[in-house]
Amino acid sequence: SQQGEEDPQALSIQEGENATMNCSYKTSINNLQWYRQNSGRGLVHLILIRSNEREKHSGRLRVTLDTSKKSSSLLITASRAADTASYFCATDRGSTLGRLYFGRGTQLTVWP
Amino acid sequence: DTEVTQTPKHLVMGMTNKKSLKCEQHMGHRAMYWYKQKAKKPPELMFVYSYEKLSINESVPSRFSPECPNSSLLNLHLHALQPEDSALYLCASSPFSSGETQYFGPGTRLLVL
């Protein structure tokens, strides 16, 4: 039931550095979303980018979407220890029932 | 109120027990979802309710029984579970069943002994 694939699977950086995570998918989409999950908690929606958009910003987050390559990237600038979490991309394939297809996720660790 | 709540936060049950997980939202959302998530894996969709009607059942074993009493509540009844059913169970809602943002609850951590 998964569609997206994130890479890297794990990323470890120092505070203040930028973190880039990538997501690839296989079929056409209406939108792509990024979610964050702190250990053992629920997912928190970060940003949604529609298929006709190429870039979107929200605070320290920058998301790009390349529909020709079927890929997206999430950039977190000036990372903080509090950004330590798992990050998932999820795609909307246009199901009439609103189903999202989640990728395998990237585990980001930010060291103080 | 922009929150999805889930109770209990933790649950330990034996294989012969019957228990229920509860999910509630007061955002007026018309679609609600149950997901199962194992450690270091993405959430797996189990059920989708749209306008209080079950719309997707991802071939989940019958020992999981969903119920949507009204548009704000979603239950997951558990019976005769197996140890491999131990996982984090997440509830989510969205305004419509349209592939837009889903709002997740904090989850119920279930351990089956």
XYZ file of N, CA and C in Angstrom:
675
model
N 0.822 -1.195 0.000
C 0.000 0.000 0.000
C 0.864 1.256 0.000
N 2.186 1.097 0.103
C 3.059 2.262 0.076
C 3.271 2.710 -1.349
N 3.546 3.942 -1.514
C 3.917 4.421 -2.821
C 5.229 5.178 -2.789
N 5.392 6.058 -1.800
C 6.578 6.886 -1.781
C 7.772 6.152 -1.213
N 8.917 6.620 -1.626
C 10.159 6.093 -1.069
C 10.993 7.300 -0.677
N 11.359 7.363 0.603
C 12.189 8.467 1.026
C 13.646 8.039 1.056
N 14.498 8.983 0.803
C 15.896 8.742 1.088
C 16.510 10.050 1.576
N 17.483 10.023 2.431
C 17.995 8.759 2.973
C 17.034 8.156 3.992
N 17.263 6.916 4.385
C 16.442 6.322 5.427
C 16.755 6.939 6.779
N 18.005 7.361 6.944
C 18.409 7.995 8.187
C 19.383 9.118 7.866
N 19.287 10.194 8.619
C 20.121 11.377 8.402
C 20.498 11.934 9.763
N 21.779 12.182 9.948
C 22.273 12.674 11.225
C 23.087 13.934 10.978
N 22.706 15.051 11.599
C 23.394 16.320 11.364
C 23.554 17.080 12.676
N 24.332 18.153 12.626
C 24.508 19.025 13.780
C 23.493 20.163 13.733
N 23.157 20.672 14.896
C 22.285 21.849 14.958
C 22.845 22.964 14.084
N 21.954 23.671 13.424
C 22.380 24.772 12.568
C 22.581 24.379 11.122
N 22.811 23.093 10.882
C 22.980 22.631 9.499
C 21.611 22.479 8.837
N 21.645 22.382 7.521
C 20.408 22.130 6.776
C 20.222 20.631 6.570
N 18.962 20.208 6.550
C 18.638 18.796 6.318
C 17.791 18.698 5.067
N 18.179 17.816 4.172
C 17.411 17.590 2.952
C 16.986 16.143 2.871
N 15.681 15.950 2.673
C 15.123 14.606 2.513
C 14.406 14.544 1.180
N 14.471 13.403 0.543
C 13.877 13.237 -0.773
C 12.788 12.172 -0.752
N 11.866 12.312 -1.674
C 10.751 11.374 -1.789
C 10.506 11.123 -3.266
N 10.396 9.860 -3.639
C 10.047 9.533 -5.019
C 8.751 8.730 -5.002
N 8.002 8.833 -6.084
C 6.741 8.117 -6.177
C 6.566 7.601 -7.590
N 5.540 6.790 -7.795
C 5.483 6.054 -9.064
C 4.335 6.421 -9.973
N 3.254 6.978 -9.436
C 2.097 7.268 -10.289
C 1.770 8.751 -10.240
N 0.842 9.186 -11.061
C 0.462 10.597 -11.046
C -0.262 10.921 -9.741
N -0.123 12.152 -9.324
C -0.663 12.562 -8.034
C -1.431 13.868 -8.149
N -2.317 14.118 -7.181
C -2.966 15.421 -7.048
C -2.147 16.339 -6.151
N -1.629 15.766 -5.075
C -0.778 16.538 -4.186
C 0.180 15.615 -3.466
N 1.169 16.216 -2.855
C 2.137 15.478 -2.044
C 2.242 16.216 -0.712
N 2.264 15.462 0.352
C 2.286 16.054 1.687
C 3.493 15.523 2.459
N 3.967 16.320 3.369
C 5.021 15.901 4.293
C 4.470 15.951 5.711
N 4.778 14.888 6.449
C 4.374 14.771 7.841
C 5.601 14.500 8.698
N 5.513 14.936 9.939
C 6.571 14.663 10.926
C 5.980 13.810 12.032
N 6.790 12.900 12.548
C 6.358 12.065 13.655
C 7.465 11.989 14.688
N 7.188 12.515 15.861
C 8.100 12.321 16.978
C 7.901 10.913 17.512
N 8.920 10.390 18.140
C 8.949 8.983 18.529
C 7.688 8.551 19.257
N 6.989 7.560 18.689
C 5.826 6.991 19.355
C 4.613 7.887 19.426
N 4.608 8.971 18.647
C 3.495 9.910 18.695
C 2.747 9.909 17.369
N 1.700 10.727 17.294
C 0.954 10.843 16.050
C 1.698 11.666 15.025
N 1.233 11.618 13.795
C 1.853 12.381 12.721
C 1.317 13.811 12.722
N 2.190 14.729 12.396
C 1.819 16.143 12.309
C 2.029 16.599 10.875
N 1.006 17.184 10.308
C 1.102 17.671 8.936
C 2.010 18.887 8.877
N 2.939 18.883 7.929
C 3.869 19.999 7.775
C 3.490 20.892 6.601
N 3.297 20.293 5.452
C 3.106 21.105 4.254
C 2.489 20.240 3.161
N 1.682 20.862 2.325
C 1.056 20.191 1.187
C 1.428 20.974 -0.059
N 1.866 20.267 -1.088
C 2.189 20.911 -2.357
C 1.377 20.229 -3.448
N 0.713 21.018 -4.259
C -0.164 20.472 -5.289
C 0.636 20.164 -6.549
N 0.049 19.350 -7.393
C 0.780 18.874 -8.580
C 1.133 19.997 -9.542
N 0.433 21.125 -9.471
C 0.737 22.241 -10.368
C 1.665 23.280 -9.711
N 2.167 22.951 -8.531
C 3.109 23.827 -7.841
C 4.505 23.225 -7.905
N 5.517 24.074 -7.870
C 6.892 23.577 -7.962
C 7.660 23.774 -6.656
N 7.253 24.772 -5.893
C 7.977 25.047 -4.656
C 7.020 25.695 -3.662
N 7.264 25.370 -2.396
C 6.444 25.960 -1.353
C 7.291 26.138 -0.101
N 7.007 27.215 0.636
C 7.765 27.501 1.843
C 6.815 27.601 3.023
N 7.319 27.195 4.176
C 6.594 27.399 5.423
C 7.627 27.505 6.526
N 7.873 28.730 6.988
C 8.895 28.931 8.020
C 10.249 28.443 7.548
N 10.841 27.508 8.284
C 12.165 26.962 7.917
C 12.071 25.794 6.934
N 10.870 25.497 6.479
C 10.668 24.383 5.559
C 10.550 24.887 4.122
N 11.190 24.147 3.229
C 11.043 24.415 1.800
C 10.809 23.085 1.113
N 9.735 23.002 0.373
C 9.396 21.774 -0.347
C 9.409 22.064 -1.838
N 10.004 21.158 -2.590
C 9.948 21.245 -4.040
C 9.270 19.997 -4.591
N 8.692 20.150 -5.759
C 8.027 19.036 -6.426
C 8.388 19.053 -7.890
N 8.860 17.935 -8.384
C 9.176 17.775 -9.794
C 8.337 16.619 -10.323
N 7.223 16.947 -10.952
C 6.315 15.893 -11.405
C 6.887 15.116 -12.586
N 7.791 15.717 -13.326
C 8.394 14.986 -14.448
C 9.307 13.877 -13.945
N 9.939 14.120 -12.808
C 10.811 13.099 -12.206
C 10.092 12.319 -11.119
N 8.850 12.693 -10.841
C 8.081 12.064 -9.778
C 8.883 12.060 -8.475
N 9.289 13.251 -8.084
C 10.076 13.351 -6.862
C 9.810 14.673 -6.169
N 10.078 14.677 -4.864
C 9.917 15.859 -4.037
C 11.067 15.902 -3.047
N 11.386 17.096 -2.592
C 12.381 17.201 -1.538
C 11.859 18.121 -0.446
N 12.268 17.824 0.769
C 11.950 18.644 1.938
C 13.272 19.151 2.499
N 13.419 20.459 2.570
C 14.606 21.088 3.140
C 14.215 21.756 4.445
N 14.929 21.409 5.501
C 14.770 22.091 6.783
C 16.037 22.911 6.990
N 15.894 24.217 7.064
C 17.066 25.064 7.234
C 17.327 25.322 8.717
N 18.595 25.572 9.024
C 19.010 25.914 10.396
C 18.370 24.968 11.400
N 18.644 23.689 11.241
C 17.959 22.678 12.041
C 18.245 22.826 13.530
N 17.310 22.325 14.308
C 17.383 22.367 15.759
C 17.237 20.956 16.310
N 17.677 20.756 17.531
C 17.523 19.431 18.148
C 16.057 19.005 18.164
N 15.156 19.973 18.303
C 13.720 19.668 18.334
C 13.187 19.167 16.998
N 13.969 19.298 15.935
C 13.552 18.769 14.628
C 13.775 17.268 14.531
N 14.445 16.686 15.504
C 14.668 15.243 15.520
C 13.333 14.518 15.494
N 13.126 13.708 14.459
C 11.839 13.042 14.249
C 11.950 12.190 12.994
N 10.883 11.438 12.709
C 10.749 10.765 11.422
C 9.899 11.638 10.512
N 10.301 11.698 9.257
C 9.590 12.513 8.276
C 9.074 11.598 7.166
N 7.771 11.710 6.881
C 7.136 10.881 5.864
C 6.557 11.764 4.767
N 6.725 11.323 3.532
C 5.946 11.931 2.468
C 4.721 11.066 2.220
N 3.669 11.681 1.754
C 2.421 10.968 1.464
C 1.821 11.568 0.209
N 1.342 10.712 -0.669
C 0.795 11.192 -1.933
C -0.704 10.929 -2.012
N -1.384 11.862 -2.656
C -2.804 11.733 -2.963
C -2.908 11.375 -4.444
N -3.369 10.164 -4.717
C -3.487 9.713 -6.101
C -4.851 10.018 -6.712
N -5.669 10.770 -5.954
C -6.979 11.116 -6.493
C -8.056 10.118 -6.161
N -7.815 9.287 -5.168
C -8.843 8.353 -4.717
C -10.057 9.132 -4.238
N -11.239 8.659 -4.581
C -12.444 9.356 -4.142
C -12.618 9.250 -2.638
N -11.855 8.407 -1.989
C -11.998 8.227 -0.551
C -10.857 8.869 0.227
N -10.066 9.680 -0.442
C -9.061 10.466 0.262
C -7.893 9.685 0.799
N -7.646 8.535 0.217
C -6.558 7.715 0.709
C -5.212 8.370 0.406
N -4.312 8.350 1.384
C -2.932 8.798 1.201
C -2.008 7.588 1.198
N -0.972 7.675 0.388
C 0.021 6.604 0.311
C 1.323 7.136 0.910
N 1.742 6.491 1.991
C 2.909 6.953 2.736
C 4.180 6.272 2.264
N 5.265 7.044 2.256
C 6.579 6.480 2.022
C 7.135 5.878 3.289
N 8.337 5.327 3.169
C 8.921 4.600 4.306
C 9.516 5.518 5.359
N 9.731 6.763 5.035
C 10.176 7.725 6.031
C 11.676 7.897 6.136
N 12.077 9.071 6.589
C 13.473 9.383 6.903
C 13.558 9.705 8.385
N 14.458 9.029 9.083
C 14.688 9.333 10.498
C 15.775 10.401 10.577
N 15.409 11.578 11.023
C 16.353 12.690 11.152
C 16.764 12.836 12.614
N 18.066 12.880 12.845
C 18.608 13.150 14.173
C 19.442 14.405 14.092
N 19.127 15.386 14.919
C 19.869 16.630 14.980
C 20.569 16.694 16.333
N 21.884 16.727 16.299
C 22.693 16.734 17.520
C 22.954 18.163 17.972
N 22.814 18.412 19.277
C 23.057 19.762 19.807
C 24.522 20.166 19.641
N -11.674 23.807 18.100
C -10.974 22.608 18.536
C -10.363 21.932 17.309
N -9.044 21.915 17.240
C -8.367 21.340 16.076
C -7.636 20.069 16.454
N -8.204 19.302 17.332
C -7.495 18.158 17.882
C -8.276 16.865 17.649
N -7.497 15.817 17.403
C -8.046 14.467 17.380
C -7.553 13.778 18.655
N -8.472 13.282 19.429
C -8.081 12.627 20.674
C -8.279 11.128 20.573
N -7.410 10.387 21.250
C -7.501 8.936 21.252
C -7.343 8.433 22.680
N -8.156 7.465 23.030
C -8.027 6.816 24.328
C -8.141 5.309 24.145
N -7.454 4.528 24.970
C -6.435 4.965 25.921
C -5.121 5.274 25.202
N -4.147 5.799 25.923
C -2.828 6.051 25.338
C -2.036 4.758 25.233
N -2.211 3.908 26.215
C -1.522 2.621 26.240
C -2.536 1.546 26.591
N -2.339 0.358 26.031
C -3.236 -0.753 26.335
C -2.445 -2.048 26.276
N -2.579 -2.838 27.324
C -1.992 -4.175 27.346
C -3.148 -5.151 27.467
N -3.184 -6.126 26.586
C -4.280 -7.079 26.624
C -3.810 -8.485 26.287
N -4.519 -9.446 26.839
C -4.236 -10.833 26.520
C -4.967 -11.233 25.264
N -4.600 -12.369 24.740
C -5.162 -12.819 23.461
C -6.639 -13.181 23.548
N -7.159 -13.344 24.765
C -8.580 -13.690 24.886
C -9.438 -12.479 25.255
N -8.788 -11.344 25.462
C -9.538 -10.162 25.899
C -10.326 -9.521 24.775
N -11.315 -8.717 25.187
C -11.997 -7.806 24.265
C -11.795 -6.397 24.780
N -11.330 -5.529 23.916
C -11.116 -4.138 24.293
C -11.538 -3.251 23.130
N -11.630 -1.946 23.412
C -11.971 -0.994 22.361
C -11.046 0.210 22.423
N -10.679 0.691 21.251
C -9.953 1.956 21.126
C -10.949 3.017 20.682
N -10.767 4.232 21.218
C -11.703 5.299 20.883
C -10.976 6.482 20.260
N -11.663 7.127 19.356
C -11.126 8.296 18.662
C -12.237 9.323 18.559
N -11.899 10.587 18.778
C -12.903 11.641 18.729
C -12.330 12.899 18.086
N -13.135 13.543 17.273
C -12.750 14.847 16.707
C -13.984 15.732 16.674
N -13.738 17.024 16.905
C -14.845 17.988 16.903
C -14.568 19.098 15.896
N -13.965 18.703 14.773
C -13.658 19.680 13.736
C -14.686 19.640 12.620
N -15.707 18.802 12.783
C -16.715 18.693 11.737
C -16.238 17.924 10.522
N -15.158 17.167 10.687
C -14.623 16.391 9.565
C -15.543 15.220 9.241
N -15.635 14.906 7.931
C -16.561 13.865 7.508
C -15.848 12.574 7.126
N -14.553 12.551 7.183
C -13.804 11.329 6.905
C -12.912 11.013 8.097
N -12.898 9.745 8.474
C -12.060 9.305 9.592
C -11.376 7.997 9.215
N -10.171 7.822 9.755
C -9.299 6.734 9.321
C -8.694 6.020 10.524
N -8.507 4.716 10.385
C -7.684 3.956 11.324
C -6.444 3.467 10.582
N -5.300 3.670 11.227
C -4.027 3.179 10.725
C -3.367 2.303 11.789
N -2.561 1.376 11.314
C -1.703 0.577 12.186
C -0.259 0.897 11.819
N 0.571 1.116 12.832
C 1.969 1.428 12.543
C 2.893 0.587 13.424
N 3.749 -0.182 12.778
C 4.788 -0.920 13.473
C 6.026 -0.037 13.561
N 6.908 -0.404 14.479
C 8.104 0.405 14.717
C 8.927 0.587 13.444
N 9.349 1.809 13.203
C 10.216 2.184 12.083
C 9.577 1.901 10.716
N 8.246 1.859 10.689
C 7.523 1.654 9.441
C 6.526 2.784 9.243
N 6.050 2.993 8.013
C 5.013 4.006 7.818
C 3.660 3.500 8.295
N 2.706 4.385 8.491
C 1.353 3.937 8.858
C 0.741 3.113 7.722
N 0.012 2.080 8.111
C -0.718 1.249 7.146
C -2.207 1.486 7.331
N -2.876 1.836 6.261
C -4.308 2.097 6.343
C -5.073 0.810 6.641
N -5.992 0.914 7.617
C -6.860 -0.232 7.935
C -8.286 0.017 7.441
N -8.852 1.144 7.851
C -10.253 1.434 7.536
C -10.411 2.914 7.214
N -11.368 3.203 6.341
C -11.776 4.573 6.068
C -13.279 4.657 6.250
N -13.704 5.648 7.018
C -15.123 5.967 7.131
C -15.344 7.320 6.451
N -16.297 7.341 5.568
C -16.673 8.582 4.913
C -18.156 8.803 5.168
N -18.482 9.950 5.757
C -19.865 10.232 6.134
C -20.454 9.057 6.932
N -19.685 8.587 7.886
C -20.082 7.551 8.847
C -20.324 6.185 8.212
N -19.932 6.054 6.977
C -20.091 4.767 6.303
C -18.721 4.181 5.995
N -18.554 2.883 6.290
C -17.281 2.242 6.017
C -17.052 2.189 4.511
N -15.948 2.750 4.088
C -15.679 2.837 2.667
C -14.500 1.992 2.224
N -13.529 1.831 3.090
C -12.371 1.001 2.748
C -12.091 0.083 3.918
N -11.919 -1.187 3.602
C -11.459 -2.149 4.585
C -10.310 -2.882 3.907
N -9.132 -2.586 4.348
C -7.952 -3.113 3.656
C -7.683 -4.568 3.996
N -8.706 -5.405 3.874
C -8.544 -6.834 4.173
C -7.949 -7.051 5.551
N -8.451 -6.276 6.483
C -7.981 -6.409 7.853
C -8.679 -7.609 8.497
N -7.967 -8.399 9.321
C -8.606 -9.558 9.959
C -9.843 -9.163 10.752
N -10.774 -10.084 10.833
C -12.052 -9.786 11.490
C -11.917 -9.598 12.986
N -10.751 -9.895 13.538
C -10.567 -9.622 14.966
C -10.491 -8.118 15.253
N -10.399 -7.316 14.195
C -10.527 -5.862 14.287
C -11.886 -5.478 13.720
N -12.679 -4.751 14.526
C -14.024 -4.404 14.089
C -14.243 -2.914 14.303
N -14.328 -2.126 13.225
C -14.513 -0.690 13.397
C -15.982 -0.347 13.580
N -16.183 0.807 14.197
C -17.548 1.295 14.386
C -17.511 2.817 14.368
N -18.464 3.417 13.689
C -18.550 4.880 13.637
C -19.933 5.284 14.115
N -20.115 5.491 15.426
C -21.445 5.778 15.961
C -22.025 7.103 15.458
N -21.152 8.088 15.253
C -21.594 9.362 14.693
C -20.404 10.030 14.025
N -20.609 11.199 13.506
C -19.570 11.829 12.692
C -18.352 12.270 13.496
N -18.453 12.271 14.836
C -17.339 12.717 15.667
C -16.560 11.576 16.301
N -17.130 10.405 16.286
C -16.552 9.289 17.031
C -16.204 8.127 16.116
N -15.097 7.500 16.446
C -14.681 6.307 15.710
C -14.096 5.335 16.730
N -14.611 4.130 16.723
C -14.124 3.105 17.642
C -13.453 1.983 16.859
N -12.553 1.294 17.533
C -11.972 0.075 16.962
C -12.054 -1.002 18.032
N -12.917 -1.979 17.778
C -13.126 -3.066 18.732
C -12.140 -4.181 18.438
N -11.523 -4.679 19.512
C -10.457 -5.668 19.395
C -10.882 -6.952 20.110
N -10.678 -8.064 19.449
C -11.060 -9.342 20.060
C -10.151 -10.442 19.556
N -9.636 -11.209 20.507
C -8.802 -12.371 20.171
C -7.610 -11.967 19.324
N -6.920 -10.918 19.757
C -5.764 -10.448 18.988
C -4.573 -11.376 19.176
N -3.611 -11.216 18.285
C -2.386 -11.982 18.299
C -1.223 -11.072 18.698
N -0.146 -11.637 19.211
C 1.003 -10.792 19.576
C 1.498 -9.908 18.425
N 1.380 -10.387 17.202
C 1.856 -9.577 16.064
C 0.971 -8.362 15.795
N -0.164 -8.279 16.492
C -1.012 -7.099 16.373
C -0.522 -5.954 17.258
N 0.472 -6.217 18.067
C 1.060 -5.153 18.895
C 1.623 -4.077 17.974
N 1.212 -2.838 18.220
C 1.598 -1.736 17.319
C 1.050 -0.435 17.884
N 1.335 0.643 17.190
C 0.720 1.939 17.473
C -0.482 2.081 16.549
N -1.648 2.330 17.112
C -2.859 2.489 16.316
C -3.208 3.973 16.274
N -3.259 4.483 15.073
C -3.471 5.904 14.855
C -4.830 6.151 14.226
N -5.487 7.166 14.725
C -6.741 7.630 14.146
C -6.451 8.967 13.463
N -7.112 9.232 12.374
C -6.956 10.505 11.680
C -8.302 10.941 11.125
N -8.408 12.229 10.860
C -9.619 12.735 10.232
C -9.245 13.761 9.175
N -10.143 13.985 8.258
C -9.959 15.046 7.261
C -11.335 15.617 6.931
N -11.349 16.877 6.467
C -12.645 17.538 6.246
C -13.570 16.727 5.331
N -12.999 16.245 4.252
C -13.753 15.409 3.327
C -12.833 14.270 2.903
N -13.396 13.271 2.303
C -12.583 12.155 1.828
C -12.017 12.531 0.463
N -11.064 13.486 0.472
C -10.624 14.091 -0.779
C -9.120 14.142 -0.954
N -8.370 13.460 -0.099
C -6.920 13.457 -0.253
C -6.227 14.700 0.253
N -6.913 15.521 1.005
C -6.294 16.696 1.594
C -5.639 16.317 2.927
N -5.237 17.328 3.662
C -4.526 17.101 4.916
C -5.318 16.208 5.858
N -4.602 15.260 6.470
C -5.197 14.449 7.518
C -4.642 14.901 8.865
N -5.509 14.905 9.843
C -5.144 15.322 11.190
C -5.130 14.072 12.061
N -3.968 13.811 12.642
C -3.774 12.578 13.392
C -3.900 12.788 14.890
N -4.429 11.755 15.540
C -4.393 11.701 16.992
C -3.034 11.208 17.467
N -2.810 11.207 18.780
C -1.509 10.803 19.326
C -1.281 9.301 19.295
N -2.334 8.538 19.039
C -2.179 7.098 18.927
C -2.429 6.354 20.235
N -2.710 5.071 20.089
C -2.788 4.141 21.208
C -1.714 3.089 21.001
N -0.837 2.962 21.991
C 0.213 1.941 21.931
C -0.366 0.653 22.499
N -0.496 -0.349 21.659
C -1.121 -1.619 22.048
C -0.076 -2.719 22.159
N -0.133 -3.428 23.258
C 0.723 -4.599 23.458
C -0.175 -5.801 23.728
N -0.021 -6.818 22.910
C -0.803 -8.044 23.049
C 0.110 -9.139 23.598
N -0.271 -9.677 24.739
C 0.566 -10.704 25.379
C 0.011 -12.101 25.122
